[in-house]
Short mmCIF file of C-alpha atoms in Angstrom, two decimals:
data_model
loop_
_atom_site.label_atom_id
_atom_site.label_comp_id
_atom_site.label_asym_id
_atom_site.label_seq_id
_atom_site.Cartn_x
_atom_site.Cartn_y
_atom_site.Cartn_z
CA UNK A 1 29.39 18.01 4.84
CA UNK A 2 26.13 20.18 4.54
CA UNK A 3 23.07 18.93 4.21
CA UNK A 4 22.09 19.99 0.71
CA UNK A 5 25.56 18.62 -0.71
CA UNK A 6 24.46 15.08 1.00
CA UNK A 7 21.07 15.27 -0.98
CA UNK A 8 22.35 16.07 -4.12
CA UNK A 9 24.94 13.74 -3.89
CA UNK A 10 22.09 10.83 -2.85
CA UNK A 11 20.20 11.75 -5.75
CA UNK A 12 22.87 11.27 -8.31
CA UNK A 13 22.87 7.43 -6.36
CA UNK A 14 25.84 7.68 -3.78
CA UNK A 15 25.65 5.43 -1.03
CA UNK A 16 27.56 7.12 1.16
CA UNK A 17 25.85 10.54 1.33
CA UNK A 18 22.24 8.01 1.79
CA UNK A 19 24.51 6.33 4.79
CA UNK A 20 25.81 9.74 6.02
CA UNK A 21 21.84 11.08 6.11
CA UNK A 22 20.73 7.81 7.71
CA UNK A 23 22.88 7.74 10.76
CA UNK A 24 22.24 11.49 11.66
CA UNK A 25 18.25 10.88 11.34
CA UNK A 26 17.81 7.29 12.17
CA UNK A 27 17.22 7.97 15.89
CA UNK A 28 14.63 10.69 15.51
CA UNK A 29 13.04 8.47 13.11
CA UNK A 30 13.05 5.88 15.55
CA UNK A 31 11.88 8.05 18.28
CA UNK A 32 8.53 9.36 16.67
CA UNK A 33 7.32 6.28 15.38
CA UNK A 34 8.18 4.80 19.11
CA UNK A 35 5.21 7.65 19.84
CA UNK A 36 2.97 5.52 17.89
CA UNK A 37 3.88 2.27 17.78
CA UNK A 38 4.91 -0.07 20.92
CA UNK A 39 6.05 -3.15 19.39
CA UNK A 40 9.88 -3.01 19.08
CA UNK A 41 10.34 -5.09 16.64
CA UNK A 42 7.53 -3.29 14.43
CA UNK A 43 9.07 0.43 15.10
CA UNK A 44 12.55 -1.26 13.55
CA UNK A 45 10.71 -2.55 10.76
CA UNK A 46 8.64 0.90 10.25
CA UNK A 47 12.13 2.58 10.44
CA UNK A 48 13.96 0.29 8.01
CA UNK A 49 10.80 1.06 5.38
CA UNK A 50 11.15 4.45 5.72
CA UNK A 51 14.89 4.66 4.94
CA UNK A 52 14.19 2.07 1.79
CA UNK A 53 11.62 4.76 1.16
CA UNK A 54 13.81 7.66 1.54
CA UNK A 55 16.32 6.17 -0.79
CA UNK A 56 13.79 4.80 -3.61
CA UNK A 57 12.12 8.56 -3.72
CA UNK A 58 15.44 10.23 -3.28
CA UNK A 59 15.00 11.84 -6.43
CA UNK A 60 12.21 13.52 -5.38
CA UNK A 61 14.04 15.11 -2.05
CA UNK A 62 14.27 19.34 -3.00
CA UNK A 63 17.63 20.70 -2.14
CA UNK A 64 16.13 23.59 -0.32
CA UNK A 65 14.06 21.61 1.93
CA UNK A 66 15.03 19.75 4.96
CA UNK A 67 15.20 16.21 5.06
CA UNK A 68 13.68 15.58 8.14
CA UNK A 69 10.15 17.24 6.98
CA UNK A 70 10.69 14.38 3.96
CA UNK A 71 11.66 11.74 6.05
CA UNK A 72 8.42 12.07 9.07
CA UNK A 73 6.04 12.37 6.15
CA UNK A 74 6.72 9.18 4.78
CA UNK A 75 7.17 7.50 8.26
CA UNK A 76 3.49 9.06 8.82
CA UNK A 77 2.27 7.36 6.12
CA UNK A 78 3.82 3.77 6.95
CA UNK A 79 2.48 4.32 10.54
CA UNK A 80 -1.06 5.20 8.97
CA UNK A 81 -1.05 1.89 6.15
CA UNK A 82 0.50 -0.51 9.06
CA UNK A 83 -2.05 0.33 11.60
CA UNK A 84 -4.45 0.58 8.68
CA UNK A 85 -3.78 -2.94 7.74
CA UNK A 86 -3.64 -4.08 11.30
CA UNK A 87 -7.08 -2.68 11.76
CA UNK A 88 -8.20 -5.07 8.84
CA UNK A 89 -6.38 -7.92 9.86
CA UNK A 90 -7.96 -8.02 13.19
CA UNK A 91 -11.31 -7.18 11.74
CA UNK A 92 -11.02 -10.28 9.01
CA UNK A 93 -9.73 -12.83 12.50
CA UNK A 94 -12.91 -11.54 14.28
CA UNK A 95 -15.45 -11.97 11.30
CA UNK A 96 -13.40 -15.72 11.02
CA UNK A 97 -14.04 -16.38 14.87
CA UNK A 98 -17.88 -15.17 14.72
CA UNK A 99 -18.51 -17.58 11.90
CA UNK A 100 -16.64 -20.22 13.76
CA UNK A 101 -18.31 -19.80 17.25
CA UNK A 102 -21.75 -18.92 15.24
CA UNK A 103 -21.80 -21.42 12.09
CA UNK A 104 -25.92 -21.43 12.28
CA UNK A 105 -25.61 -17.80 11.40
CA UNK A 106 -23.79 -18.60 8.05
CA UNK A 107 -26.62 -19.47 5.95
CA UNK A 108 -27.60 -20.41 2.27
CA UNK A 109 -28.32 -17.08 1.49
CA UNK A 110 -25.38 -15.48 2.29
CA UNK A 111 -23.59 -18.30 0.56
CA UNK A 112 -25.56 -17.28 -2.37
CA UNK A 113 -24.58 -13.65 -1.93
CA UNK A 114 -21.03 -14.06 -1.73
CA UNK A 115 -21.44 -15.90 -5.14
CA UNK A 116 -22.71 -13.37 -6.45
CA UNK A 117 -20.79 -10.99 -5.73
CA UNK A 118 -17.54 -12.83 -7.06
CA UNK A 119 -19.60 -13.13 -10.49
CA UNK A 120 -20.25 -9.29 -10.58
CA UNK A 121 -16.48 -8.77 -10.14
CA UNK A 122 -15.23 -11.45 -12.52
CA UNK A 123 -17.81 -9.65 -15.22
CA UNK A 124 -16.22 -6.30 -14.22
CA UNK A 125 -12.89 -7.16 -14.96
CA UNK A 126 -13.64 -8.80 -18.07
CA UNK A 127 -14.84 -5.66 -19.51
CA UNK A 128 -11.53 -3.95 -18.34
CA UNK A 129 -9.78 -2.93 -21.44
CA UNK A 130 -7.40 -6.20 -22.53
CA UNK A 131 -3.63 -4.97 -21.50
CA UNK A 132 -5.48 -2.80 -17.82
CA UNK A 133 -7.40 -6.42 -17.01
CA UNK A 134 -4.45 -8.23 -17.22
CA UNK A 135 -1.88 -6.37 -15.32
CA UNK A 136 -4.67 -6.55 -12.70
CA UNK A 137 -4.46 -9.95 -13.08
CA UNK A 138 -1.06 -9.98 -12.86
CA UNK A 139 -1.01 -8.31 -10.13
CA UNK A 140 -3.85 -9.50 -7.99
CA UNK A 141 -4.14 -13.61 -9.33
CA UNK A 142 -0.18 -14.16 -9.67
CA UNK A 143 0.73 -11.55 -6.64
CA UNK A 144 3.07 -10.33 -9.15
CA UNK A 145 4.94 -7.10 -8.11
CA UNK A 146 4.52 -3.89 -10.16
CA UNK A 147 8.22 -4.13 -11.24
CA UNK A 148 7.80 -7.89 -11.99
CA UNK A 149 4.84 -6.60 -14.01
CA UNK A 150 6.34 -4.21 -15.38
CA UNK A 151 9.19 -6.61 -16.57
CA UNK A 152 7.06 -8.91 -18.25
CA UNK A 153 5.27 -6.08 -20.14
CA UNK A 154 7.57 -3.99 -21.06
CA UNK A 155 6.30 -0.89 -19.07
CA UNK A 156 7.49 1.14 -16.77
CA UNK A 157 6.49 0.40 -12.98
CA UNK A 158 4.36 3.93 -13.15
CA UNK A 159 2.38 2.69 -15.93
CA UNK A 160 2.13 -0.66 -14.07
CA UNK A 161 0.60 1.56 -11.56
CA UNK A 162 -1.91 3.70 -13.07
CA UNK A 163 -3.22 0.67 -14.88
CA UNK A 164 -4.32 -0.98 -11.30
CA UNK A 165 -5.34 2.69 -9.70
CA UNK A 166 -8.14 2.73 -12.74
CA UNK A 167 -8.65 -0.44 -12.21
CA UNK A 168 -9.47 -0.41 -8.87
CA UNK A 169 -11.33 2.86 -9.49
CA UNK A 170 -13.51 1.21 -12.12
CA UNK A 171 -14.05 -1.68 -9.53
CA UNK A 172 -15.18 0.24 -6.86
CA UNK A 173 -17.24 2.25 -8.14
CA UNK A 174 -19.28 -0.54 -10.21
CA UNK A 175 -19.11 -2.52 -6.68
CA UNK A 176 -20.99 0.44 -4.69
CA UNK A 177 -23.76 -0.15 -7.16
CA UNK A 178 -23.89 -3.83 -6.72
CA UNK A 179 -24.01 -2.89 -2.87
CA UNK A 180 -26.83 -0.76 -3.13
CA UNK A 181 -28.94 -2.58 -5.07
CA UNK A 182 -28.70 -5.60 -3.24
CA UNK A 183 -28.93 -3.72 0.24
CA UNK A 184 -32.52 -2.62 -0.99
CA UNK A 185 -35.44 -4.54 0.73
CA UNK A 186 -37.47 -6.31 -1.63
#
């Protein structure tokens, strides 16, 4: 079956043509994130995201496109947020250790800093408007998931999203301030 059948097939929800598309491109998949990644059991689990990927956006694919351009874009992207978070991770375990091996370099005043900082963000969110501060809340205090959220709101998941992206863009913002200002020598 050609390609572009397969696709529009997949985007009207059949399994089959998804299944067909998956064992013809699940090697190459495999095979460039193998260029980036050396764990085996992480390339499997980058692979198995994309394909949930593939088939959650699958109304997105264009018919006159190949599906291979599709599918290595969004494996980029999982490469890019895994080693992204990895990069974190291992940066939060090495701040952890320093304050461990160094506990005379944790002081009061950072203590008091770190205070203060939660208070600035607690007043930022409370000035959120009512239903964006609490499907932040939602989503951050109960680790909800944006469907979940969107379940219990009666939104869609989109609006679910857009309400934490300005969220997050308020916070940010309003947070570079508070870093500034309390960067500035006295």
């Amino acid at each position: 079956m050609e390609e572009k059948e397969l696709i529009n097939q997949m985007k009207n929800g059949n399994n089959i043509a998804f299944a067909t598309l998956y064992d013809y491109y699940w090697q190459k998949v495999y095979n460039f994130t193998k260029l980036y990644v050396t764990s085996s059991d992480t390339i499997s689990e980058i692979v198995q995201d994309v394909f949930v990927k593939f088939w959650e956006a699958r109304h997105l694919l264009d018919n006159n496109k190949r599906v291979e351009g599709f599918l290595f874009i969004i494996t980029r992207n999982i490469i890019f947020n895994k080693v992204r978070s990895k990069v974190r991770e291992d940066m939060f375990k090495m701040t952890v250790l320093r304050s461990i091996e160094n506990e005379e370099s944790y002081n009061q005043e950072d203590q008091m800093v770190a205070e203060d900082l939660k208070e600035y963000i607690d007043q930022l969110i409370a000035v959120l408007p009512k239903r964006q501060r609490e499907i932040f809340l939602m989503s951050r205090e109960e680790n909800m998931t944006y469907r979940e959220i969107a379940a219990r709101c009666g939104i869609g998941e989109k609006a679910v999203e857009r309400h934490i992206y300005l969220s997050l863009k308020f916070l940010k913002k309003n947070l570079l301030l508070f870093i500034l200002f309390s960067t500035l020598p006295e």
